[in-house]
Short mmCIF file of C-alpha atoms and ligand atoms in Angstrom, two decimals:
data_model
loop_
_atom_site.label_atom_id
_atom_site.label_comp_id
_atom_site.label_asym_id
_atom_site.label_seq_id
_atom_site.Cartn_x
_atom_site.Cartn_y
_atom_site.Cartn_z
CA UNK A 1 -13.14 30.89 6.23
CA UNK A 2 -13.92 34.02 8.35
CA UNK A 3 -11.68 35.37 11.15
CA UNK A 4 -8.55 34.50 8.88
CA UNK A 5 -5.65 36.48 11.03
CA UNK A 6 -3.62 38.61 8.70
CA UNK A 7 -0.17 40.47 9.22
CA UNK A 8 -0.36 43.98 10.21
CA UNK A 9 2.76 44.80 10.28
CA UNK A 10 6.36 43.10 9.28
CA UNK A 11 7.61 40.16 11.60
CA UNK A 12 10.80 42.32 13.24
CA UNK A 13 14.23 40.30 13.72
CA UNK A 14 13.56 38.44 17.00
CA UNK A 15 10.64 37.68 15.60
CA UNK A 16 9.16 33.71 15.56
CA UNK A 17 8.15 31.93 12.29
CA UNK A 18 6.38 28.36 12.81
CA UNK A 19 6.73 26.34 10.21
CA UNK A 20 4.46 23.08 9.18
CA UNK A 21 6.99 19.87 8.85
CA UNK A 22 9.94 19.07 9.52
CA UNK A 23 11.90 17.55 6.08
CA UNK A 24 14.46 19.27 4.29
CA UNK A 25 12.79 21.87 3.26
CA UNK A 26 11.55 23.30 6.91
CA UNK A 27 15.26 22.64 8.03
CA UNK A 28 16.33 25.00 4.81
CA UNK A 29 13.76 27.68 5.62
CA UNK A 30 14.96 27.65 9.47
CA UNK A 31 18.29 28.30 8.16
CA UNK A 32 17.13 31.01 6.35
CA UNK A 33 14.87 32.75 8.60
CA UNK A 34 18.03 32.37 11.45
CA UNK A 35 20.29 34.39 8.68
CA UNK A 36 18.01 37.03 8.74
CA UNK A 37 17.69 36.92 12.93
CA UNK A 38 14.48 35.43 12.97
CA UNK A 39 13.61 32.14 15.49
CA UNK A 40 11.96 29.31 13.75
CA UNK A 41 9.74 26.89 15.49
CA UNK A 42 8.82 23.69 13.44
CA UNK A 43 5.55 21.35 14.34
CA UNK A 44 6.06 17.49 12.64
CA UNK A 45 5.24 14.64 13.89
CA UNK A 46 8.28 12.52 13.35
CA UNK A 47 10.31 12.75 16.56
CA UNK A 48 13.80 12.73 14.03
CA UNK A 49 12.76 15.40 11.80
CA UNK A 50 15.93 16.79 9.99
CA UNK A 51 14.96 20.27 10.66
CA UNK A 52 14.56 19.86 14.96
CA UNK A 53 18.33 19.82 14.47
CA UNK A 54 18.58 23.86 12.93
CA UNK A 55 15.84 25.61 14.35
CA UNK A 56 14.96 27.19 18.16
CA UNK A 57 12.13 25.44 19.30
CA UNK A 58 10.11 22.20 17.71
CA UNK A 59 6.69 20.28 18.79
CA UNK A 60 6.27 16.76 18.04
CA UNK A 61 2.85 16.26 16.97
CA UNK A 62 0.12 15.28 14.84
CA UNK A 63 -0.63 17.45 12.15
CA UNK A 64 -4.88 16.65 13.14
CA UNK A 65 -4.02 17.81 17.31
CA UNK A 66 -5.97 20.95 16.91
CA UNK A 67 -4.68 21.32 20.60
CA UNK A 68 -1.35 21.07 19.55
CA UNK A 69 -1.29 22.89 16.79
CA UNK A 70 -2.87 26.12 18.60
CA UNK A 71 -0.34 26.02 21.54
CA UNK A 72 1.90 26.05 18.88
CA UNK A 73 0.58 28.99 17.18
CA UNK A 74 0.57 30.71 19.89
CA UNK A 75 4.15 30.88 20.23
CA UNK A 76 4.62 32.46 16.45
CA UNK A 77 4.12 35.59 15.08
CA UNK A 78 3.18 33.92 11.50
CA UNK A 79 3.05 29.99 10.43
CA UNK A 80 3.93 28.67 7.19
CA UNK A 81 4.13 25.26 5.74
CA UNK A 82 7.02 23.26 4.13
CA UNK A 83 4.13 20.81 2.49
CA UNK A 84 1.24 21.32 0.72
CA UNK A 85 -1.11 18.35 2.83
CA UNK A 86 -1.46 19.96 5.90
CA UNK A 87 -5.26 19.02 7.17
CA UNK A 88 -6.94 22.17 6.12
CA UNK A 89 -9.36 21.60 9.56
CA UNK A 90 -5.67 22.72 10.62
CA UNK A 91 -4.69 25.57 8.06
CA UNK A 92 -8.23 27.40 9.21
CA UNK A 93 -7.85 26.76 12.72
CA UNK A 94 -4.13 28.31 12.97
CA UNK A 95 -5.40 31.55 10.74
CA UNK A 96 -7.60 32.12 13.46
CA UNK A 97 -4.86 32.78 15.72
CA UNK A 98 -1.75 33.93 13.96
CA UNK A 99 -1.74 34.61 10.50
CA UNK A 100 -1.13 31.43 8.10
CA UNK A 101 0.58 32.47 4.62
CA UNK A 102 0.50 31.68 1.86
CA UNK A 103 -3.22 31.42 2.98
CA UNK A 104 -5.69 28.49 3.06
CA UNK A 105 -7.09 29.38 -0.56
CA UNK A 106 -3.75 28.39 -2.37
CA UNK A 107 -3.49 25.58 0.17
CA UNK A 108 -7.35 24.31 -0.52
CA UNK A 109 -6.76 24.49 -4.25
CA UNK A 110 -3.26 22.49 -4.95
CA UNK A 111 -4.37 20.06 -2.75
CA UNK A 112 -6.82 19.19 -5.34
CA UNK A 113 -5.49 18.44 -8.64
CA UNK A 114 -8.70 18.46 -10.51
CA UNK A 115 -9.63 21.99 -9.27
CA UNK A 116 -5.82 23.23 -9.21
CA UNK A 117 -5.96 21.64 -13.19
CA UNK A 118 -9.57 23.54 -13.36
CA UNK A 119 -7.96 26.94 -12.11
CA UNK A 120 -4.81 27.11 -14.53
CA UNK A 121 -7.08 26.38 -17.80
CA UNK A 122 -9.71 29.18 -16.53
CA UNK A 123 -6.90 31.80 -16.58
CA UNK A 124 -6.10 30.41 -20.39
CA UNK A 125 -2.91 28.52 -19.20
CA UNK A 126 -2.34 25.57 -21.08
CA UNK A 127 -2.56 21.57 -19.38
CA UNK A 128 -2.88 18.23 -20.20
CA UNK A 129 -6.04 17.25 -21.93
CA UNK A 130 -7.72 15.94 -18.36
CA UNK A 131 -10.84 15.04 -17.40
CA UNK A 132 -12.42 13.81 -13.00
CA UNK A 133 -13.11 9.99 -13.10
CA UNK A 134 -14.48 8.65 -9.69
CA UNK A 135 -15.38 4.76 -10.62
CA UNK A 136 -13.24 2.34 -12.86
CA UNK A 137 -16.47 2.75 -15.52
CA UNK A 138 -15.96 6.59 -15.34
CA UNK A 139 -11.99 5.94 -16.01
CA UNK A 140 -12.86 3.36 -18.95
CA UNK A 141 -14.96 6.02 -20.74
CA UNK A 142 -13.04 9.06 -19.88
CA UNK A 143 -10.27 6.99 -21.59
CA UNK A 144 -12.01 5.73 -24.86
CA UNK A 145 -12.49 9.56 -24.88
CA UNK A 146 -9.00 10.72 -24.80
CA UNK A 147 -8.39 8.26 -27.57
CA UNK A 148 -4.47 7.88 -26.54
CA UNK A 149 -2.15 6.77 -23.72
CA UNK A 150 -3.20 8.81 -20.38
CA UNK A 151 -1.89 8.76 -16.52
CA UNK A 152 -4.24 8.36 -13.90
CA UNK A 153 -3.54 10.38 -10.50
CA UNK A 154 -5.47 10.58 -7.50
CA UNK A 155 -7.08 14.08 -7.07
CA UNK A 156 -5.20 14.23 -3.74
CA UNK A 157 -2.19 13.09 -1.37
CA UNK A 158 0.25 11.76 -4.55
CA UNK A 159 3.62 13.11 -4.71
CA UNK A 160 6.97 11.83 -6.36
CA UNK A 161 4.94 9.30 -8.49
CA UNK A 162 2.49 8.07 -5.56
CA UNK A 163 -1.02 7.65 -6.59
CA UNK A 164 -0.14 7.73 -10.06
CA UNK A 165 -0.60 5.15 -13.18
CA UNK A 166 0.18 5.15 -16.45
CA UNK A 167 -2.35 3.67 -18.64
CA UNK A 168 -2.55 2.72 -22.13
CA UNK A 169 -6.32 0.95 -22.38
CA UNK A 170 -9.87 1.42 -20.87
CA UNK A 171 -9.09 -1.84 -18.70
CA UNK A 172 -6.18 -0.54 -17.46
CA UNK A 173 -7.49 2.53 -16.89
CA UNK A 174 -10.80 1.26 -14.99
CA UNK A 175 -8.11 -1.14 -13.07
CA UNK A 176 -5.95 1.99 -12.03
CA UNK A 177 -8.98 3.40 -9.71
CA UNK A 178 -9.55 -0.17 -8.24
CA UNK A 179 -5.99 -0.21 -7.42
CA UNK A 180 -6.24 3.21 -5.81
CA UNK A 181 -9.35 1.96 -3.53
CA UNK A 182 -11.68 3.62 -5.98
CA UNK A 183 -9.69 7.24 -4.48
CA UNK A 184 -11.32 10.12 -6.88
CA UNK A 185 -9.03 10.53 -9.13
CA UNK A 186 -8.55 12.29 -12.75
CA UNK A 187 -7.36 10.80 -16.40
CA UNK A 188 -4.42 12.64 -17.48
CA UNK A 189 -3.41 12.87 -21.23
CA UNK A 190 0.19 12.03 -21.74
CA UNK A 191 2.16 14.59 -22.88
CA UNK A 192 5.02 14.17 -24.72
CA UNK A 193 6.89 16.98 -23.75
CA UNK A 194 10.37 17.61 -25.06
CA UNK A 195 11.78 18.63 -21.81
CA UNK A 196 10.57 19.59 -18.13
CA UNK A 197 11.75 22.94 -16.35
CA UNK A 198 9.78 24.82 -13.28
CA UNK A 199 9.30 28.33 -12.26
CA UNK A 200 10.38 29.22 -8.47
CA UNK A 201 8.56 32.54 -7.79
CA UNK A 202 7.54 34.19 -4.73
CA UNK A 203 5.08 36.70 -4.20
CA UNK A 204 5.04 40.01 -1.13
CA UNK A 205 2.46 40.77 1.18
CA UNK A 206 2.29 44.29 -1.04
CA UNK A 207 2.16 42.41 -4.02
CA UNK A 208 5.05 42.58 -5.31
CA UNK A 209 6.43 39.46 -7.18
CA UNK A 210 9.98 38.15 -8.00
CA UNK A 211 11.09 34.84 -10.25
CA UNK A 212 13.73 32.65 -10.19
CA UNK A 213 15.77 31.89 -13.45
CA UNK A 214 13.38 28.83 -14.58
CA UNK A 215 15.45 25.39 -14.19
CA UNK A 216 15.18 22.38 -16.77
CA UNK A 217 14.87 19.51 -14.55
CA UNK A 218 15.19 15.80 -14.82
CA UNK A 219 13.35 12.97 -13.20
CA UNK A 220 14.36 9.27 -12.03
CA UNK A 221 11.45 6.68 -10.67
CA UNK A 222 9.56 10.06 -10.88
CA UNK A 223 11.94 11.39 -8.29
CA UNK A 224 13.97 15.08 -9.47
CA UNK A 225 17.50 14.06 -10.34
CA UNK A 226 18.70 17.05 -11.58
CA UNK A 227 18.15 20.94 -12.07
CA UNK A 228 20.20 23.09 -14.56
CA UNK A 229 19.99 26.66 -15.19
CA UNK A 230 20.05 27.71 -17.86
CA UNK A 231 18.66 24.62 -19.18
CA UNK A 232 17.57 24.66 -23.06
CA UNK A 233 14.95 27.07 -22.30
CA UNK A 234 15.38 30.43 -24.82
CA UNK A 235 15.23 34.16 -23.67
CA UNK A 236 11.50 33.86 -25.03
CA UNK A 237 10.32 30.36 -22.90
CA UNK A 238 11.44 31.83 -20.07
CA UNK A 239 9.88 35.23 -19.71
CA UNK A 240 6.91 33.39 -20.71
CA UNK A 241 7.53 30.91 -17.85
CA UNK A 242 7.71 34.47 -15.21
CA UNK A 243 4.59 35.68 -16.92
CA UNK A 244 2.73 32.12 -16.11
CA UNK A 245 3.82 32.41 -12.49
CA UNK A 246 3.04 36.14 -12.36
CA UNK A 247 -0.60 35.48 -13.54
CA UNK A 248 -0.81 32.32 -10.96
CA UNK A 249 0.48 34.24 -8.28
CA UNK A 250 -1.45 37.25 -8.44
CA UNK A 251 -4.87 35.28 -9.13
CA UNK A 252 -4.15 33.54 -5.65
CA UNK A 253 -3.48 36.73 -4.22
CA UNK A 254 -0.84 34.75 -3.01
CA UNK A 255 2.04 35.36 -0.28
CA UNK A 256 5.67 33.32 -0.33
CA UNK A 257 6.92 31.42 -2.41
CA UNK A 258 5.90 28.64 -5.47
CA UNK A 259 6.50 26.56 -7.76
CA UNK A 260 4.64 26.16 -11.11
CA UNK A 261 6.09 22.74 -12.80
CA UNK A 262 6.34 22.81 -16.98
CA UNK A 263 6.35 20.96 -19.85
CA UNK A 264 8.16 22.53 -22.75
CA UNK A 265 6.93 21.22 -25.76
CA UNK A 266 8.48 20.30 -29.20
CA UNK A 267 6.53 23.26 -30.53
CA UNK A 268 8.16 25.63 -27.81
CA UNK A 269 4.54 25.56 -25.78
CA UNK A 270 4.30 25.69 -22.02
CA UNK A 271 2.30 23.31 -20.67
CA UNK A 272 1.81 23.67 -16.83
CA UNK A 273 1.60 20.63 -14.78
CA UNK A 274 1.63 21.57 -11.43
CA UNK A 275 1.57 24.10 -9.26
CA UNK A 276 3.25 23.76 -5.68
CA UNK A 277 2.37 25.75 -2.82
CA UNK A 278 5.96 26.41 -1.23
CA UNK A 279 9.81 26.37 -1.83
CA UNK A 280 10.49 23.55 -4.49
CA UNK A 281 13.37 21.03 -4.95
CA UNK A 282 14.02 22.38 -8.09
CA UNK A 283 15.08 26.21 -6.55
CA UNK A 284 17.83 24.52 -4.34
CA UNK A 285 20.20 25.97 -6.34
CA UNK A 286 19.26 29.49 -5.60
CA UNK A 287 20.98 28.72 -2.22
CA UNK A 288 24.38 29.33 -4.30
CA UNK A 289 23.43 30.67 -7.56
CA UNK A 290 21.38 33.97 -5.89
CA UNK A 291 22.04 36.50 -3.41
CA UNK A 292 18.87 35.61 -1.94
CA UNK A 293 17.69 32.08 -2.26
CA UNK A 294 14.33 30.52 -2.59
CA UNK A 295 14.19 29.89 1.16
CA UNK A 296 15.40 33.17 2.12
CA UNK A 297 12.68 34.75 -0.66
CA UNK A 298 9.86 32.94 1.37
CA UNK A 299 10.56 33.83 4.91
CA UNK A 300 10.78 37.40 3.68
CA UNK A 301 7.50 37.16 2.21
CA UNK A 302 5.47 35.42 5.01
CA UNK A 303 7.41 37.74 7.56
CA UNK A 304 6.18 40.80 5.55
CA UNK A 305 9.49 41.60 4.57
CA UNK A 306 10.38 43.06 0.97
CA UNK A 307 11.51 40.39 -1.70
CA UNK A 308 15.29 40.32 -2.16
CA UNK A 309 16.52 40.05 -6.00
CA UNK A 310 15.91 36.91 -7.39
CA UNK A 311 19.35 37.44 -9.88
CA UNK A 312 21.52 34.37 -10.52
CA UNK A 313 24.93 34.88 -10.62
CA UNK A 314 26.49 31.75 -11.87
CA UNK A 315 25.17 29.13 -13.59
CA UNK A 316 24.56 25.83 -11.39
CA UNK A 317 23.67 22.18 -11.81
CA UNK A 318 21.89 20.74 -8.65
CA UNK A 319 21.83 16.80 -8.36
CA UNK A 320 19.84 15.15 -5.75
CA UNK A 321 21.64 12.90 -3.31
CA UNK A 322 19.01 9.65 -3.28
CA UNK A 323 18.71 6.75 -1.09
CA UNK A 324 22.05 4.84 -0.80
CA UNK A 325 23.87 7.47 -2.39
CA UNK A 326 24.27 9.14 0.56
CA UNK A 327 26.79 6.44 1.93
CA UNK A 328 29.47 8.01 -0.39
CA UNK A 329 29.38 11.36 1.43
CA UNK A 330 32.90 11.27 1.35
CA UNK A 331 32.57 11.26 -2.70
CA UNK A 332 30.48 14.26 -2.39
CA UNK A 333 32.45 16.20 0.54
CA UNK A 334 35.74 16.09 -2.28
CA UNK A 335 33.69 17.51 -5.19
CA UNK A 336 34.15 20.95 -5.83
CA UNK A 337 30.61 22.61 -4.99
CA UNK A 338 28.26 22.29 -2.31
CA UNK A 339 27.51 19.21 -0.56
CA UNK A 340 23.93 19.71 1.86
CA UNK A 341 23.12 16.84 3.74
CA UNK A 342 19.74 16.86 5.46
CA UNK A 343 20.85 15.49 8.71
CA UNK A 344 18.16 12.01 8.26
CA UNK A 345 18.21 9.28 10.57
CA UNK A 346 18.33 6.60 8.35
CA UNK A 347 19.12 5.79 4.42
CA UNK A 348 15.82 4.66 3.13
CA UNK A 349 15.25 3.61 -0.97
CA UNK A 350 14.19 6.93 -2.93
CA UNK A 351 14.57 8.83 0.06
CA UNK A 352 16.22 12.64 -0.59
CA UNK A 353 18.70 12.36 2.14
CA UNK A 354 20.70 15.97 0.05
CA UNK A 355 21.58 17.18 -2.71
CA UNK A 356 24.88 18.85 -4.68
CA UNK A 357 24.90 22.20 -6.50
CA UNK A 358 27.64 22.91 -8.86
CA UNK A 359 28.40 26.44 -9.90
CA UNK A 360 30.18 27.67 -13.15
CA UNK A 361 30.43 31.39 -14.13
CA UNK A 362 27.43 32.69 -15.64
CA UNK A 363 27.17 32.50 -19.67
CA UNK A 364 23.76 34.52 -19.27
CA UNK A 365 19.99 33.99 -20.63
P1 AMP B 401 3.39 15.03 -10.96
O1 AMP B 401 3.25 14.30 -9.68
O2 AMP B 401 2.08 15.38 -11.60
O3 AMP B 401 4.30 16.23 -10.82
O4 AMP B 401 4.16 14.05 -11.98
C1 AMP B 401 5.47 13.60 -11.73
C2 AMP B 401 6.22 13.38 -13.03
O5 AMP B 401 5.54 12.39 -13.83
C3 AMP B 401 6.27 14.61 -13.92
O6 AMP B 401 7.32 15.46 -13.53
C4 AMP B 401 6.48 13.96 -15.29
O7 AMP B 401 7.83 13.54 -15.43
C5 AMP B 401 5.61 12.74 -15.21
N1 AMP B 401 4.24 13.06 -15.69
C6 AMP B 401 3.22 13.48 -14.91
N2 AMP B 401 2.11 13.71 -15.65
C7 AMP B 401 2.44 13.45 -16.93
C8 AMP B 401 1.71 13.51 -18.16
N3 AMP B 401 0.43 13.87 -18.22
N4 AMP B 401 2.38 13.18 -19.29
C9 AMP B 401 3.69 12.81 -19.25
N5 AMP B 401 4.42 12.72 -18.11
C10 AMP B 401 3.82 13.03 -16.96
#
């Protein structure tokens, strides 16, 4: 990509972020950017989009409208992204006229996840045994290889268990890429982790890099359910979770904030499973647990800001608020702790319509 804008100097208060989508996590960034005096300006192209309601100007539009999107960027000072899909026609037509961070590289590469799987083995991380299958016959070998249960996932557009199979035979695993439409797609070994945490880290424009206390989290229907720090992690797992995110970060030459998602085996290993290009459900808690939270951390990155210190200073237990749940706000609301509720227009199954962090005093690791 040539002609990639860049920052040249930090993004003064007054100053505009854009931001790419308009869930939760845009609306929590907005928030953030307005504590620090900066306007936000959000692009999505649902008309209800929780974060319209928090920020100073929004476009609705399609995330393809390369007209849109560049009277858009024209209006901000820098553009950053709340999900990792944006069309990347779109990432390298915005760098050309404001500067686009983290940058299209990171973007390109966890939108993929046989090359993002590719990348964390060639810096000697460890993953999942995995392997690229494009036809159900490539899927049926690449299985009989493996030898032992395996997932299938398409290489791109899953998220929260979308485009994802769990298969325990070469037919099933050959059936799996029929019933993704024959989507490229890799074999997964299963891992049989003993728990799964994530590392929320975020990276300067001078290089500088600052990690979150690494959560154990918990999934439902594949969805998060809940984040605790600390979770069982030791002293040991997690400066060796830092050091993972650290070496990730710095490869990318990467500016904002991530998430790298973990396995922690029974043998005290690290496996990394994914790696997300922006703030992550699982750093919510850093909203009440830090000084500076994860949303916070990432505007001052992208604005060329310095980090702010990533300490916890309680413990906390964050618990999604899911579909229906969110009719017993009023459950919630009398719960000591705090309630966020992300302002959606309608309760749908599996939807995250908030979540609820719970603080105790801090008991350290
Ligand atoms: P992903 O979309 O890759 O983050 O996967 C979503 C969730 O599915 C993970 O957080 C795990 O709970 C589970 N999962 C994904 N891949 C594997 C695997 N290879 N082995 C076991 N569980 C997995």
């Amino acid at each position: 990509m040539s002609g990639a804008k860049t920052l040249a100097a930090p993004v003064p208060p007054g100053g505009t972020i854009g931001i790419l989508g308009g869930g939760q996590l845009g609306r929590m960034l907005a928030q953030a950017a307005a504590r620090l005096g900066l306007k936000s300006r959000v692009f999505c192209d649902n008309p209800a989009s929780p974060a319209f309601q928090v920020c100073d100007a929004h476009t609705v539009g399609k995330f393809e409208d390369l007209h849109a999107v560049a009277a858009f960027a024209k209006a901000c000072d820098v553009v950053t992204f709340e999900f990792e899909n944006v069309p990347s026609a779109t990432a390298e037509h915005l760098a050309e006229i404001v500067p686009v961070l983290p940058g299209a590289k990171a973007l390109r590469l966890t939108q993929d996840r046989l090359d993002e799987k590719t990348f964390v083995r060639s810096l000697g991380l460890k993953t999942s045994p995995f392997e690229g299958v494009n036809t159900p016959e490539d899927a049926a070998a690449a299985f009989e290889k493996l030898g032992t249960m395996g997932v299938i996932k398409t290489r791109r557009l899953g998220y929260d268990g979308k485009g994802q199979a769990k298969v325990t035979s070469a037919a099933n695993a050959a059936a799996a890429i029929r019933a993704f439409h024959h989507a490229p797609s890799i074999l997964e070994g299963f891992v049989d982790f003993a728990f799964e945490a994530s590392v929320v880290a975020a990276r300067g424009a001078d290089g500088s890099f600052a990690a979150f206390d690494p959560p154990e989290n918990s999934h439902e229907n594949h969805i998060l359910r809940r984040s605790i720090v600390p979770g069982r992690l030791t002293a040991a797992q997690n400066a060796a979770a830092k050091h993972i995110a650290k070496r990730i970060g710095d490869t990318l030459g990467y500016v904002g904030v991530f998430a790298v998602e973990l396995f922690v085996m029974k043998d005290g290993s690290l496996l990394v499973n994914e790696i997300a290009p922006r703030v992550h459900n699982s750093g919510h808690w850093t909203i009440e647990a830090c000084a500076v939270s994860q949303f916070e951390q990432h505007i001052r990155a992208v604005a060329g800001w310095p980090l702010g210190d990533p300490a916890r200073h309680a413990d906390a237990v964050m618990e999604n608020i899911i579909g229906e749940e969110a009719a017993d706000w009023a459950k919630y609301a009398r719960r000591p702790g705090a309630l966020h509720l992300y302002g959606k227009a309608e309760i749908r199954a599996g939807r995250k319509m908030g979540h609820f962090t719970q603080l105790s005093p801090l008991t350290g690791r």
